[in-house]
């Protein structure tokens, strides 16, 4: 068995021909709006996933994850089958490429990642996008950054079997660490919105991990589709906040689900405006309102996550906090006064550990 951190050369007996990387993402606001045709506002993390690759002359893929260690996993192109393991993301990408008419020869790949798994920072999109960038470099594929995001989403929807929207892959492909991506998920039109210079983001992982392929994510998505059908629209975000009275016709919990989606999408535009104006108070208020809506209307928070948000509320230099990502655990994102984030994060993490017995991790601000 190879050592957990074996180099590409140790694993495969030769040097890589190409390398690439992609970041994780923190969604600032607009949660569960992406599969409803709404707006989202993710920003890239400094934590990144890196891949090194080399061509093969056959149709075999051998893939090694530095974090998992052990012998490389292996499969034959065009014979991809779901295994319920990390290799499914690689298999999903090669199948999505083949289905899009871009079959490649086999390759060896080593993956290493600083993006923590199950923390709501979308390690999966970081893997898909870094892999697609690596394959683009290795085989000279002519795919642009939006196509990369679409192929990554397809990998996850089809082979992995997680019915996710397009936000995470678009963020990993197009967002910056200093500028969030305001994305209209219906048209894929986007613009970059810089983080105000007076602001700093804090992200704390709750130590409670989530699982998207199953359960509640799928239930929420189905509820939204039912609500849209009952309202006679293709996607819930075809309706704006001015149509809210129509939601009273929906049975519970569909009315509350739809209200969250429509309001959180509207909050994205307001948040982008507040960021451009450097109005951190308004941005913080929007974070708080978004969190309350996820907790009460969309019901995707947990007591641990709520504890983190409440602790953030008692910090004078934190303007607002909310859960980020799919929910049921993961991380909380906070907007802080520049220079105060790390101190506040450490205090919050300490009290959180005492109150819940969980092991939090401060992911942002990152190490200098
Ligand atoms: C997960 C999914 C995204 C999005 C978020 C919730 O991260 O991958 O597509 O739906 O949840 O906003």
Coordinates of C-alpha atoms in Angstrom, one line a residue, residues 93-336:
X93 CA -16.9 13.7 -15.0
X94 CA -15.6 11.3 -17.6
X95 CA -19.1 10.0 -18.4
X96 CA -20.5 13.6 -18.7
X97 CA -17.6 14.4 -21.1
X98 CA -18.3 11.3 -23.2
X99 CA -22.0 12.1 -23.3
X100 CA -21.2 15.6 -24.5
X101 CA -19.1 14.1 -27.4
X102 CA -15.7 14.7 -25.8
X103 CA -14.4 11.2 -25.0
X104 CA -10.8 11.2 -23.9
X105 CA -8.1 8.5 -23.6
X106 CA -7.3 7.1 -20.2
X107 CA -5.2 9.0 -17.6
X108 CA -3.6 8.8 -14.2
X109 CA -4.6 11.4 -11.7
X110 CA -3.5 12.5 -8.2
X111 CA -6.0 14.6 -6.2
X112 CA -5.2 16.6 -3.1
X113 CA -7.5 19.0 -1.4
X114 CA -7.6 21.6 1.4
X115 CA -11.4 22.0 1.0
X116 CA -12.9 20.1 3.9
X117 CA -15.5 17.4 3.1
X118 CA -19.0 17.7 4.4
X119 CA -18.5 21.2 5.7
X120 CA -20.8 23.0 3.3
X121 CA -17.9 24.4 1.2
X122 CA -18.6 22.2 -1.8
X123 CA -15.5 20.0 -1.9
X124 CA -17.4 18.1 -4.6
X125 CA -17.6 21.1 -7.0
X126 CA -13.9 21.9 -6.3
X127 CA -13.0 18.4 -7.4
X128 CA -15.2 18.4 -10.5
X129 CA -14.0 21.7 -11.7
X130 CA -10.3 21.1 -11.0
X131 CA -10.6 17.8 -12.8
X132 CA -12.3 19.3 -15.8
X133 CA -9.7 22.0 -15.9
X134 CA -7.0 19.4 -15.7
X135 CA -8.5 17.4 -18.5
X136 CA -9.0 20.5 -20.6
X137 CA -5.2 21.2 -20.2
X138 CA -4.2 17.6 -20.8
X139 CA -6.2 16.9 -23.9
X140 CA -6.7 20.4 -25.3
X141 CA -10.5 20.2 -24.9
X142 CA -12.3 23.3 -26.1
X143 CA -14.6 23.9 -23.2
X144 CA -15.2 27.3 -21.5
X145 CA -15.7 28.0 -17.8
X146 CA -19.5 27.9 -18.0
X147 CA -19.4 24.5 -19.9
X148 CA -17.1 23.2 -17.2
X149 CA -19.7 24.2 -14.5
X150 CA -22.5 22.5 -16.5
X151 CA -20.5 19.3 -17.0
X152 CA -19.6 19.2 -13.2
X153 CA -23.3 19.6 -12.3
X154 CA -24.2 16.8 -14.7
X155 CA -21.6 14.5 -13.2
X156 CA -23.1 15.1 -9.8
X157 CA -26.8 14.8 -10.9
X158 CA -26.2 11.7 -13.0
X159 CA -23.5 9.3 -11.8
X160 CA -23.2 10.5 -8.2
X161 CA -27.0 10.9 -8.0
X162 CA -27.2 14.1 -6.0
X163 CA -30.0 16.4 -7.5
X164 CA -28.0 19.6 -6.9
X165 CA -28.4 23.0 -8.7
X166 CA -25.6 24.8 -10.7
X167 CA -24.4 27.2 -8.0
X168 CA -21.4 25.3 -6.6
X169 CA -19.9 24.4 -10.0
X170 CA -20.4 28.0 -11.3
X171 CA -18.7 29.4 -8.1
X172 CA -15.7 27.0 -8.3
X173 CA -15.3 27.8 -12.0
X174 CA -15.9 31.6 -12.0
X175 CA -15.9 33.2 -8.5
X176 CA -12.9 35.0 -7.0
X177 CA -11.8 35.0 -3.3
X178 CA -12.3 38.8 -3.2
X179 CA -15.3 39.0 -5.4
X180 CA -18.6 37.1 -5.1
X181 CA -20.4 35.8 -8.2
X182 CA -24.0 37.2 -8.5
X183 CA -25.5 34.5 -10.7
X184 CA -28.9 34.3 -12.2
X185 CA -29.4 30.5 -12.2
X186 CA -32.1 30.7 -14.9
X187 CA -30.0 32.4 -17.6
X188 CA -26.5 31.8 -16.1
X189 CA -25.9 35.6 -16.5
X190 CA -23.5 36.7 -13.9
X191 CA -21.4 39.5 -12.5
X192 CA -18.7 39.8 -9.9
X193 CA -19.4 41.8 -6.8
X194 CA -16.3 42.7 -4.8
X195 CA -16.2 42.2 -1.1
X196 CA -16.1 45.7 0.5
X197 CA -12.5 46.6 1.7
X198 CA -13.9 47.3 5.3
X199 CA -15.3 43.7 5.5
X200 CA -13.9 40.3 6.2
X201 CA -15.6 36.9 6.1
X202 CA -15.6 34.4 8.9
X203 CA -16.6 30.8 8.3
X204 CA -16.9 28.3 11.1
X205 CA -17.6 24.6 10.4
X206 CA -20.1 23.2 12.9
X207 CA -18.5 19.8 13.1
X208 CA -21.9 18.3 12.0
X209 CA -21.5 17.0 8.4
X210 CA -24.3 16.8 5.9
X211 CA -25.2 14.3 3.1
X212 CA -26.8 15.7 -0.1
X213 CA -27.2 12.5 -2.1
X214 CA -30.0 11.5 0.2
X215 CA -32.8 12.7 2.2
X216 CA -33.9 16.2 2.9
X217 CA -32.3 18.0 0.0
X218 CA -34.3 15.9 -2.4
X219 CA -37.5 16.4 -0.3
X220 CA -37.1 20.2 -0.4
X221 CA -36.5 20.2 -4.1
X222 CA -39.6 18.1 -4.7
X223 CA -41.6 20.4 -2.5
X224 CA -40.5 23.4 -4.6
X225 CA -41.5 21.6 -7.8
X226 CA -44.9 20.8 -6.3
X227 CA -45.4 24.4 -5.2
X228 CA -44.4 25.7 -8.6
X229 CA -46.8 23.4 -10.4
X230 CA -49.7 24.4 -8.1
X231 CA -48.9 28.1 -8.8
X232 CA -48.8 27.4 -12.5
X233 CA -45.1 28.6 -13.0
X234 CA -42.2 26.6 -14.3
X235 CA -39.8 27.7 -11.5
X236 CA -40.7 29.3 -8.2
X237 CA -38.4 32.3 -8.9
X238 CA -40.6 33.3 -11.8
X239 CA -42.6 34.9 -9.0
X240 CA -41.2 37.9 -7.2
X241 CA -41.9 39.2 -3.7
X242 CA -44.9 41.2 -5.1
X243 CA -46.7 37.9 -5.8
X244 CA -46.4 36.7 -2.2
X245 CA -50.1 36.8 -1.5
X246 CA -50.6 34.0 -4.1
X247 CA -48.6 31.7 -1.7
X248 CA -51.5 31.6 0.8
X249 CA -53.3 29.3 -1.7
X250 CA -50.6 26.6 -1.1
X251 CA -50.9 23.9 1.6
X252 CA -48.3 23.8 4.4
X253 CA -45.4 23.4 4.3
X254 CA -45.3 24.4 0.6
X255 CA -46.3 28.0 1.3
X256 CA -43.4 28.5 3.7
X257 CA -40.9 26.7 1.4
X258 CA -41.9 29.0 -1.5
X259 CA -41.8 32.1 0.6
X260 CA -38.2 31.3 1.7
X261 CA -37.1 30.7 -1.9
X262 CA -38.7 33.9 -3.3
X263 CA -37.5 36.1 -0.5
X264 CA -33.9 34.7 -0.4
X265 CA -33.5 35.3 -4.1
X266 CA -34.7 38.9 -3.6
X267 CA -32.2 39.3 -0.7
X268 CA -29.3 38.4 -3.1
X269 CA -29.9 41.6 -5.1
X270 CA -30.2 43.6 -1.9
X271 CA -27.0 42.1 -0.5
X272 CA -25.1 42.9 -3.7
X273 CA -26.3 46.5 -3.5
X274 CA -25.2 46.7 0.2
X275 CA -21.8 45.2 -0.8
X276 CA -21.3 47.8 -3.5
X277 CA -22.3 50.6 -1.1
X278 CA -20.0 49.2 1.6
X279 CA -23.1 49.1 3.9
X280 CA -22.1 46.3 6.2
X281 CA -25.0 46.8 8.6
X282 CA -27.6 46.2 5.9
X283 CA -25.6 43.2 4.6
X284 CA -25.6 41.8 8.2
X285 CA -29.3 42.4 8.5
X286 CA -29.9 40.5 5.3
X287 CA -27.7 37.6 6.6
X288 CA -29.8 37.4 9.8
X289 CA -33.1 37.5 7.9
X290 CA -31.9 34.8 5.5
X291 CA -30.9 32.6 8.4
X292 CA -34.3 33.0 10.2
X293 CA -36.0 32.1 6.9
X294 CA -33.9 28.9 6.5
X295 CA -34.6 28.0 10.1
X296 CA -38.3 28.7 10.2
X297 CA -39.6 28.5 6.7
X298 CA -37.3 26.2 4.9
X299 CA -36.4 24.1 8.0
X300 CA -32.9 23.2 7.1
X301 CA -31.0 24.5 10.1
X302 CA -29.9 22.5 13.2
X303 CA -29.6 23.4 16.9
X304 CA -25.8 23.4 16.5
X305 CA -25.9 25.8 13.6
X306 CA -28.4 28.0 15.3
X307 CA -26.1 28.1 18.3
X308 CA -23.2 29.4 16.1
X309 CA -25.5 32.1 14.6
X310 CA -26.7 33.2 18.1
X311 CA -23.1 33.4 19.4
X312 CA -22.2 35.6 16.4
X313 CA -25.0 37.9 17.3
X314 CA -23.4 38.8 20.6
X315 CA -20.1 39.9 18.9
X316 CA -20.1 43.7 18.3
X317 CA -17.8 43.5 15.2
X318 CA -19.9 40.8 13.5
X319 CA -22.7 42.4 11.4
X320 CA -24.6 39.2 10.7
X321 CA -24.4 35.4 10.4
X322 CA -26.2 32.7 8.5
X323 CA -25.8 29.0 7.6
X324 CA -24.2 28.5 4.2
X325 CA -24.8 25.7 1.8
X326 CA -27.3 22.9 1.6
X327 CA -28.1 22.7 5.3
X328 CA -28.5 20.1 8.1
X329 CA -25.0 21.0 9.4
X330 CA -22.0 22.3 7.5
X331 CA -20.8 25.9 8.2
X332 CA -21.9 29.3 9.2
X333 CA -20.7 32.4 7.3
X334 CA -20.4 35.8 9.1
X335 CA -19.6 39.3 7.9
X336 CA -17.2 41.0 10.2

